[in-house]
Amino acid sequence: MEIRIFIFSDFHIIGRVKMQHRHRNRFSYIYIGGNLDFRIDGYMIITVTSYKGGVGKTTTAIHLAAYLQRLAPTLLVDGDAIRSATKWSKRGGDTGLPFKVVTHAQMVNHIRDFTHIIIDTEGNPTDDDFRDLAENCDLLVIPAVPESVATDGLIHTLAKLRSLGNKAHRVLLTMVPPKPRTEGQQLRDVLNSEGIPVFASKIPRLAAFEKAAAEGVPVYAVKDDRNAARAWDAYEAAAKEVVHG
């Protein structure tokens, strides 16, 4: 099974582009105006989004791509206005990231050569964009930091999903502080009590992720940090949940 993972939040499309997968004629994308329409036969579309920025969407995009690259050729499309993923990639040079990173403008020229696609964009999508995203994917992954300001954004995101009648979503707890602090478990308990699906995996708050961004590599390649392996294990576990459900 092939996975299409889209990290989305403020994705604008102009004009009409139609692309056919080079290796599988049954797969095509159709982009029309500001709407995003997918025609999929036997594949999954995963959207990662939030109304709150700074919750680890780019870090999530990088590490989901790193995991999926081990399964099949993976492309990361950087839609962030400040090009966070592109800068991450450039800092690592030719050997930093194990997958290709391109901009939206370059996407059309590359997308047909890859099995897995991840799109990383800014936070705070417009209501219209959010509706299009929710209606055109198999699963919405919502990164959430267990702190009051970020939780406000999560509540807004979940309220929008409820108003749309969308049930295909799951929250990923990110930047979770270590014990004895309990914010992560408290947020998980609240979400569980409300019947909101949550990843079993959680992403810890670790300096290793900042080092990975500075070095332009996935966190598993960070040198001289004893927490780098634990940081990677967390994203690997989350990625396996995406792939296997």
PDB file of C-alpha atoms in Angstrom:
ATOM      1  CA  MET A   1       0.000   0.000   0.000  1.00  0.00           C
ATOM      2  CA  GLU A   2       1.251   3.474  -0.836  1.00  0.00           C
ATOM      3  CA  ILE A   3       0.784   6.387   1.552  1.00  0.00           C
ATOM      4  CA  ARG A   4       0.330  10.024   0.536  1.00  0.00           C
ATOM      5  CA  ILE A   5       1.004  12.211   3.589  1.00  0.00           C
ATOM      6  CA  PHE A   6       0.269  15.936   3.340  1.00  0.00           C
ATOM      7  CA  ILE A   7       1.362  18.374   6.053  1.00  0.00           C
ATOM      8  CA  PHE A   8      -1.151  21.138   5.386  1.00  0.00           C
ATOM      9  CA  SER A   9      -2.338  24.365   6.850  1.00  0.00           C
ATOM     10  CA  ASP A  10      -2.444  27.257   4.392  1.00  0.00           C
ATOM     11  CA  PHE A  11      -2.177  25.692   0.965  1.00  0.00           C
ATOM     12  CA  HIS A  12      -3.189  27.867  -1.967  1.00  0.00           C
ATOM     13  CA  ILE A  13      -3.470  26.545  -5.499  1.00  0.00           C
ATOM     14  CA  ILE A  14      -3.873  28.695  -8.598  1.00  0.00           C
ATOM     15  CA  GLY A  15      -5.092  27.464 -11.944  1.00  0.00           C
ATOM     16  CA  ARG A  16      -5.433  23.840 -12.960  1.00  0.00           C
ATOM     17  CA  VAL A  17      -2.788  21.151 -12.847  1.00  0.00           C
ATOM     18  CA  LYS A  18      -3.393  17.508 -13.621  1.00  0.00           C
ATOM     19  CA  MET A  19      -0.663  14.945 -13.012  1.00  0.00           C
ATOM     20  CA  GLN A  20      -0.585  11.235 -13.633  1.00  0.00           C
ATOM     21  CA  HIS A  21       1.651   8.970 -11.558  1.00  0.00           C
ATOM     22  CA  ARG A  22       4.338   7.669 -13.897  1.00  0.00           C
ATOM     23  CA  HIS A  23       4.271   4.116 -12.562  1.00  0.00           C
ATOM     24  CA  ARG A  24       0.576   3.676 -11.754  1.00  0.00           C
ATOM     25  CA  ASN A  25      -1.866   5.085 -14.253  1.00  0.00           C
ATOM     26  CA  ARG A  26      -4.753   4.738 -11.839  1.00  0.00           C
ATOM     27  CA  PHE A  27      -3.419   7.509  -9.558  1.00  0.00           C
ATOM     28  CA  SER A  28      -3.952  11.173 -10.411  1.00  0.00           C
ATOM     29  CA  TYR A  29      -4.088  14.529  -8.690  1.00  0.00           C
ATOM     30  CA  ILE A  30      -6.456  17.283  -9.830  1.00  0.00           C
ATOM     31  CA  TYR A  31      -5.881  20.801  -8.473  1.00  0.00           C
ATOM     32  CA  ILE A  32      -8.641  23.262  -9.414  1.00  0.00           C
ATOM     33  CA  GLY A  33      -8.520  26.892  -8.302  1.00  0.00           C
ATOM     34  CA  GLY A  34      -8.376  27.113  -4.523  1.00  0.00           C
ATOM     35  CA  ASN A  35      -9.895  23.670  -4.092  1.00  0.00           C
ATOM     36  CA  LEU A  36      -7.918  20.491  -3.707  1.00  0.00           C
ATOM     37  CA  ASP A  37      -9.447  17.394  -5.232  1.00  0.00           C
ATOM     38  CA  PHE A  38      -7.836  13.951  -5.147  1.00  0.00           C
ATOM     39  CA  ARG A  39      -8.674  10.901  -7.196  1.00  0.00           C
ATOM     40  CA  ILE A  40      -7.243   7.902  -5.388  1.00  0.00           C
ATOM     41  CA  ASP A  41      -7.566   4.196  -6.072  1.00  0.00           C
ATOM     42  CA  GLY A  42      -6.272   2.131  -3.175  1.00  0.00           C
ATOM     43  CA  TYR A  43      -4.141   4.809  -1.484  1.00  0.00           C
ATOM     44  CA  MET A  44      -4.298   6.917   1.675  1.00  0.00           C
ATOM     45  CA  ILE A  45      -4.101  10.691   2.009  1.00  0.00           C
ATOM     46  CA  ILE A  46      -2.914  11.906   5.408  1.00  0.00           C
ATOM     47  CA  THR A  47      -3.148  15.610   6.266  1.00  0.00           C
ATOM     48  CA  VAL A  48      -1.235  17.067   9.226  1.00  0.00           C
ATOM     49  CA  THR A  49      -2.660  20.420  10.239  1.00  0.00           C
ATOM     50  CA  SER A  50      -3.390  22.819  13.087  1.00  0.00           C
ATOM     51  CA  TYR A  51      -4.766  26.288  13.623  1.00  0.00           C
ATOM     52  CA  LYS A  52      -1.811  26.887  15.960  1.00  0.00           C
ATOM     53  CA  GLY A  53       1.722  27.346  14.665  1.00  0.00           C
ATOM     54  CA  GLY A  54       4.796  26.248  16.576  1.00  0.00           C
ATOM     55  CA  VAL A  55       3.471  22.788  17.379  1.00  0.00           C
ATOM     56  CA  GLY A  56       6.135  20.840  15.498  1.00  0.00           C
ATOM     57  CA  LYS A  57       4.622  20.486  12.015  1.00  0.00           C
ATOM     58  CA  THR A  58       7.949  20.881  10.197  1.00  0.00           C
ATOM     59  CA  THR A  59       9.706  18.552  12.627  1.00  0.00           C
ATOM     60  CA  THR A  60       6.882  16.088  12.081  1.00  0.00           C
ATOM     61  CA  ALA A  61       7.130  16.468   8.303  1.00  0.00           C
ATOM     62  CA  ILE A  62      10.886  15.886   8.321  1.00  0.00           C
ATOM     63  CA  HIS A  63      10.711  12.765  10.442  1.00  0.00           C
ATOM     64  CA  LEU A  64       7.680  11.192   8.788  1.00  0.00           C
ATOM     65  CA  ALA A  65       9.516  11.683   5.490  1.00  0.00           C
ATOM     66  CA  ALA A  66      12.669  10.131   6.943  1.00  0.00           C
ATOM     67  CA  TYR A  67      10.711   7.056   8.013  1.00  0.00           C
ATOM     68  CA  LEU A  68       8.752   6.716   4.764  1.00  0.00           C
ATOM     69  CA  GLN A  69      11.930   7.095   2.714  1.00  0.00           C
ATOM     70  CA  ARG A  70      13.012   3.775   4.204  1.00  0.00           C
ATOM     71  CA  LEU A  71       9.921   2.205   2.654  1.00  0.00           C
ATOM     72  CA  ALA A  72       9.893   3.917  -0.755  1.00  0.00           C
ATOM     73  CA  PRO A  73      11.090   7.130  -2.500  1.00  0.00           C
ATOM     74  CA  THR A  74       9.679  10.105  -0.594  1.00  0.00           C
ATOM     75  CA  LEU A  75       9.340  13.787  -1.527  1.00  0.00           C
ATOM     76  CA  LEU A  76       8.817  16.624   0.951  1.00  0.00           C
ATOM     77  CA  VAL A  77       7.117  19.708  -0.473  1.00  0.00           C
ATOM     78  CA  ASP A  78       7.849  22.851   1.543  1.00  0.00           C
ATOM     79  CA  GLY A  79       4.896  25.243   1.536  1.00  0.00           C
ATOM     80  CA  ASP A  80       5.989  27.272   4.555  1.00  0.00           C
ATOM     81  CA  ALA A  81       6.460  30.966   3.746  1.00  0.00           C
ATOM     82  CA  ILE A  82       9.725  30.979   5.707  1.00  0.00           C
ATOM     83  CA  ARG A  83      10.844  27.719   4.069  1.00  0.00           C
ATOM     84  CA  SER A  84      11.580  25.907   7.323  1.00  0.00           C
ATOM     85  CA  ALA A  85      12.024  22.472   5.741  1.00  0.00           C
ATOM     86  CA  THR A  86      14.105  23.878   2.882  1.00  0.00           C
ATOM     87  CA  LYS A  87      16.446  25.626   5.306  1.00  0.00           C
ATOM     88  CA  TRP A  88      16.697  22.439   7.365  1.00  0.00           C
ATOM     89  CA  SER A  89      17.685  20.568   4.210  1.00  0.00           C
ATOM     90  CA  LYS A  90      20.232  23.167   3.064  1.00  0.00           C
ATOM     91  CA  ARG A  91      21.996  23.164   6.414  1.00  0.00           C
ATOM     92  CA  GLY A  92      22.692  19.464   5.952  1.00  0.00           C
ATOM     93  CA  GLY A  93      23.999  19.750   2.410  1.00  0.00           C
ATOM     94  CA  ASP A  94      23.858  16.819   0.022  1.00  0.00           C
ATOM     95  CA  THR A  95      24.085  14.201   2.762  1.00  0.00           C
ATOM     96  CA  GLY A  96      21.857  15.746   5.428  1.00  0.00           C
ATOM     97  CA  LEU A  97      18.351  14.501   4.688  1.00  0.00           C
ATOM     98  CA  PRO A  98      17.744  11.133   2.987  1.00  0.00           C
ATOM     99  CA  PHE A  99      14.888  12.495   0.857  1.00  0.00           C
ATOM    100  CA  LYS A 100      14.349  15.359  -1.582  1.00  0.00           C
ATOM    101  CA  VAL A 101      12.837  18.694  -0.517  1.00  0.00           C
ATOM    102  CA  VAL A 102      11.193  20.994  -3.081  1.00  0.00           C
ATOM    103  CA  THR A 103       8.943  24.054  -3.050  1.00  0.00           C
ATOM    104  CA  HIS A 104       5.328  24.132  -4.236  1.00  0.00           C
ATOM    105  CA  ALA A 105       6.480  25.748  -7.479  1.00  0.00           C
ATOM    106  CA  GLN A 106       8.832  22.816  -8.128  1.00  0.00           C
ATOM    107  CA  MET A 107       6.373  20.122  -7.083  1.00  0.00           C
ATOM    108  CA  VAL A 108       4.834  19.510 -10.509  1.00  0.00           C
ATOM    109  CA  ASN A 109       8.239  18.654 -11.965  1.00  0.00           C
ATOM    110  CA  HIS A 110       9.057  16.079  -9.279  1.00  0.00           C
ATOM    111  CA  ILE A 111       5.917  14.539  -7.841  1.00  0.00           C
ATOM    112  CA  ARG A 112       5.548  11.785 -10.410  1.00  0.00           C
ATOM    113  CA  ASP A 113       8.945  10.315  -9.496  1.00  0.00           C
ATOM    114  CA  PHE A 114       8.069   9.561  -5.876  1.00  0.00           C
ATOM    115  CA  THR A 115       5.905   7.057  -4.058  1.00  0.00           C
ATOM    116  CA  HIS A 116       5.307   9.050  -0.877  1.00  0.00           C
ATOM    117  CA  ILE A 117       4.594  12.791  -0.714  1.00  0.00           C
ATOM    118  CA  ILE A 118       4.699  15.001   2.377  1.00  0.00           C
ATOM    119  CA  ILE A 119       3.658  18.650   2.175  1.00  0.00           C
ATOM    120  CA  ASP A 120       4.661  20.978   5.004  1.00  0.00           C
ATOM    121  CA  THR A 121       2.862  24.321   5.238  1.00  0.00           C
ATOM    122  CA  GLU A 122       2.244  27.144   7.671  1.00  0.00           C
ATOM    123  CA  GLY A 123      -0.171  27.061  10.561  1.00  0.00           C
ATOM    124  CA  ASN A 124      -3.548  28.741  10.814  1.00  0.00           C
ATOM    125  CA  PRO A 125      -5.328  27.750   7.582  1.00  0.00           C
ATOM    126  CA  THR A 126      -8.296  29.713   6.340  1.00  0.00           C
ATOM    127  CA  ASP A 127     -11.674  28.138   7.016  1.00  0.00           C
ATOM    128  CA  ASP A 128     -12.103  27.331   3.322  1.00  0.00           C
ATOM    129  CA  ASP A 129      -8.670  25.693   3.114  1.00  0.00           C
ATOM    130  CA  PHE A 130      -9.332  23.711   6.272  1.00  0.00           C
ATOM    131  CA  ARG A 131     -12.651  22.468   4.943  1.00  0.00           C
ATOM    132  CA  ASP A 132     -11.025  21.366   1.679  1.00  0.00           C
ATOM    133  CA  LEU A 133      -8.305  19.546   3.591  1.00  0.00           C
ATOM    134  CA  ALA A 134     -10.746  17.799   5.905  1.00  0.00           C
ATOM    135  CA  GLU A 135     -12.946  16.680   3.032  1.00  0.00           C
ATOM    136  CA  ASN A 136     -10.122  15.349   0.854  1.00  0.00           C
ATOM    137  CA  CYS A 137      -8.097  13.043   3.064  1.00  0.00           C
ATOM    138  CA  ASP A 138      -8.341   9.708   4.802  1.00  0.00           C
ATOM    139  CA  LEU A 139      -6.888  10.949   8.095  1.00  0.00           C
ATOM    140  CA  LEU A 140      -6.129  14.314   9.687  1.00  0.00           C
ATOM    141  CA  VAL A 141      -3.106  14.242  12.008  1.00  0.00           C
ATOM    142  CA  ILE A 142      -3.199  17.169  14.436  1.00  0.00           C
ATOM    143  CA  PRO A 143       0.045  17.950  16.323  1.00  0.00           C
ATOM    144  CA  ALA A 144      -0.670  19.392  19.768  1.00  0.00           C
ATOM    145  CA  VAL A 145       1.653  20.787  22.436  1.00  0.00           C
ATOM    146  CA  PRO A 146       0.345  20.258  26.000  1.00  0.00           C
ATOM    147  CA  GLU A 147       0.333  23.892  27.097  1.00  0.00           C
ATOM    148  CA  SER A 148      -2.543  26.329  27.450  1.00  0.00           C
ATOM    149  CA  VAL A 149      -1.816  28.594  24.454  1.00  0.00           C
ATOM    150  CA  ALA A 150      -1.280  25.674  22.083  1.00  0.00           C
ATOM    151  CA  THR A 151      -4.285  23.845  23.509  1.00  0.00           C
ATOM    152  CA  ASP A 152      -6.474  26.810  22.560  1.00  0.00           C
ATOM    153  CA  GLY A 153      -5.465  26.204  18.936  1.00  0.00           C
ATOM    154  CA  LEU A 154      -6.198  22.499  19.315  1.00  0.00           C
ATOM    155  CA  ILE A 155      -9.681  23.237  20.679  1.00  0.00           C
ATOM    156  CA  HIS A 156     -10.356  25.517  17.706  1.00  0.00           C
ATOM    157  CA  THR A 157      -9.142  22.838  15.278  1.00  0.00           C
ATOM    158  CA  LEU A 158     -11.298  20.138  16.868  1.00  0.00           C
ATOM    159  CA  ALA A 159     -14.326  22.444  16.931  1.00  0.00           C
ATOM    160  CA  LYS A 160     -13.936  23.054  13.201  1.00  0.00           C
ATOM    161  CA  LEU A 161     -13.729  19.322  12.571  1.00  0.00           C
ATOM    162  CA  ARG A 162     -16.859  18.772  14.638  1.00  0.00           C
ATOM    163  CA  SER A 163     -18.732  21.413  12.649  1.00  0.00           C
ATOM    164  CA  LEU A 164     -17.679  19.667   9.439  1.00  0.00           C
ATOM    165  CA  GLY A 165     -18.746  16.277  10.748  1.00  0.00           C
ATOM    166  CA  ASN A 166     -15.235  14.926  10.239  1.00  0.00           C
ATOM    167  CA  LYS A 167     -14.397  11.846  12.310  1.00  0.00           C
ATOM    168  CA  ALA A 168     -11.223  10.767  10.501  1.00  0.00           C
ATOM    169  CA  HIS A 169      -8.684  12.591  12.651  1.00  0.00           C
ATOM    170  CA  ARG A 170      -6.126  11.846  15.350  1.00  0.00           C
ATOM    171  CA  VAL A 171      -4.114  14.066  17.697  1.00  0.00           C
ATOM    172  CA  LEU A 172      -0.334  13.654  18.014  1.00  0.00           C
ATOM    173  CA  LEU A 173       1.080  14.995  21.277  1.00  0.00           C
ATOM    174  CA  THR A 174       4.340  16.847  20.581  1.00  0.00           C
ATOM    175  CA  MET A 175       6.950  18.620  22.720  1.00  0.00           C
ATOM    176  CA  VAL A 176       5.727  16.671  25.736  1.00  0.00           C
ATOM    177  CA  PRO A 177       7.691  17.667  28.876  1.00  0.00           C
ATOM    178  CA  PRO A 178       9.403  14.923  30.897  1.00  0.00           C
ATOM    179  CA  LYS A 179       8.222  13.478  34.189  1.00  0.00           C
ATOM    180  CA  PRO A 180       7.413  14.464  36.877  1.00  0.00           C
ATOM    181  CA  ARG A 181       5.472  17.036  34.838  1.00  0.00           C
ATOM    182  CA  THR A 182       2.096  15.653  33.835  1.00  0.00           C
ATOM    183  CA  GLU A 183       0.778  18.071  31.201  1.00  0.00           C
ATOM    184  CA  GLY A 184       1.059  15.480  28.445  1.00  0.00           C
ATOM    185  CA  GLN A 185      -0.910  12.835  30.293  1.00  0.00           C
ATOM    186  CA  GLN A 186      -3.460  15.401  31.432  1.00  0.00           C
ATOM    187  CA  LEU A 187      -4.137  16.484  27.854  1.00  0.00           C
ATOM    188  CA  ARG A 188      -4.333  12.862  26.745  1.00  0.00           C
ATOM    189  CA  ASP A 189      -6.838  12.116  29.516  1.00  0.00           C
ATOM    190  CA  VAL A 190      -9.003  15.083  28.509  1.00  0.00           C
ATOM    191  CA  LEU A 191      -8.974  14.060  24.854  1.00  0.00           C
ATOM    192  CA  ASN A 192      -9.768  10.452  25.729  1.00  0.00           C
ATOM    193  CA  SER A 193     -12.651  11.553  27.956  1.00  0.00           C
ATOM    194  CA  GLU A 194     -14.096  13.520  25.039  1.00  0.00           C
ATOM    195  CA  GLY A 195     -13.748  10.543  22.712  1.00  0.00           C
ATOM    196  CA  ILE A 196     -11.110  12.263  20.566  1.00  0.00           C
ATOM    197  CA  PRO A 197      -8.684   9.815  18.918  1.00  0.00           C
ATOM    198  CA  VAL A 198      -5.063  10.230  20.052  1.00  0.00           C
ATOM    199  CA  PHE A 199      -1.872   8.577  18.862  1.00  0.00           C
ATOM    200  CA  ALA A 200      -0.533   6.099  21.404  1.00  0.00           C
ATOM    201  CA  SER A 201       2.902   7.520  20.588  1.00  0.00           C
ATOM    202  CA  LYS A 202       4.010  10.891  21.913  1.00  0.00           C
ATOM    203  CA  ILE A 203       6.873  13.138  20.886  1.00  0.00           C
ATOM    204  CA  PRO A 204       9.020  14.234  23.852  1.00  0.00           C
ATOM    205  CA  ARG A 205      10.419  17.718  24.281  1.00  0.00           C
ATOM    206  CA  LEU A 206      14.119  17.124  23.628  1.00  0.00           C
ATOM    207  CA  ALA A 207      17.010  19.370  22.643  1.00  0.00           C
ATOM    208  CA  ALA A 208      18.019  16.698  20.133  1.00  0.00           C
ATOM    209  CA  PHE A 209      15.330  17.973  17.741  1.00  0.00           C
ATOM    210  CA  GLU A 210      16.796  21.491  17.844  1.00  0.00           C
ATOM    211  CA  LYS A 211      20.246  20.043  17.169  1.00  0.00           C
ATOM    212  CA  ALA A 212      18.855  18.071  14.238  1.00  0.00           C
ATOM    213  CA  ALA A 213      17.385  21.240  12.724  1.00  0.00           C
ATOM    214  CA  ALA A 214      20.660  23.114  13.249  1.00  0.00           C
ATOM    215  CA  GLU A 215      22.707  20.326  11.653  1.00  0.00           C
ATOM    216  CA  GLY A 216      20.221  19.757   8.829  1.00  0.00           C
ATOM    217  CA  VAL A 217      19.726  16.065   9.562  1.00  0.00           C
ATOM    218  CA  PRO A 218      17.053  13.734  10.937  1.00  0.00           C
ATOM    219  CA  VAL A 219      17.328  13.411  14.682  1.00  0.00           C
ATOM    220  CA  TYR A 220      18.719   9.880  14.447  1.00  0.00           C
ATOM    221  CA  ALA A 221      21.848  11.358  12.796  1.00  0.00           C
ATOM    222  CA  VAL A 222      22.589  13.846  15.593  1.00  0.00           C
ATOM    223  CA  LYS A 223      25.983  13.195  17.146  1.00  0.00           C
ATOM    224  CA  ASP A 224      26.881  13.393  20.814  1.00  0.00           C
ATOM    225  CA  ASP A 225      23.340  13.516  22.160  1.00  0.00           C
ATOM    226  CA  ARG A 226      22.262  10.583  24.262  1.00  0.00           C
ATOM    227  CA  ASN A 227      18.592  11.396  23.635  1.00  0.00           C
ATOM    228  CA  ALA A 228      18.807  11.351  19.833  1.00  0.00           C
ATOM    229  CA  ALA A 229      17.864   7.678  19.602  1.00  0.00           C
ATOM    230  CA  ARG A 230      14.897   8.154  21.937  1.00  0.00           C
ATOM    231  CA  ALA A 231      13.745  11.145  19.893  1.00  0.00           C
ATOM    232  CA  TRP A 232      13.842   9.102  16.689  1.00  0.00           C
ATOM    233  CA  ASP A 233      12.096   6.140  18.308  1.00  0.00           C
ATOM    234  CA  ALA A 234       9.167   8.424  19.150  1.00  0.00           C
ATOM    235  CA  TYR A 235       8.640   9.571  15.561  1.00  0.00           C
ATOM    236  CA  GLU A 236       9.264   6.104  14.199  1.00  0.00           C
ATOM    237  CA  ALA A 237       6.491   4.781  16.454  1.00  0.00           C
ATOM    238  CA  ALA A 238       4.116   7.547  15.313  1.00  0.00           C
ATOM    239  CA  ALA A 239       4.927   6.879  11.654  1.00  0.00           C
ATOM    240  CA  LYS A 240       4.196   3.183  12.130  1.00  0.00           C
ATOM    241  CA  GLU A 241       0.797   4.117  13.554  1.00  0.00           C
ATOM    242  CA  VAL A 242       0.135   6.173  10.413  1.00  0.00           C
ATOM    243  CA  VAL A 243       1.121   3.317   8.126  1.00  0.00           C
ATOM    244  CA  HIS A 244      -0.518   0.474  10.028  1.00  0.00           C
ATOM    245  CA  GLY A 245      -3.431   2.315  11.643  1.00  0.00           C
TER     246      GLY A 245
END
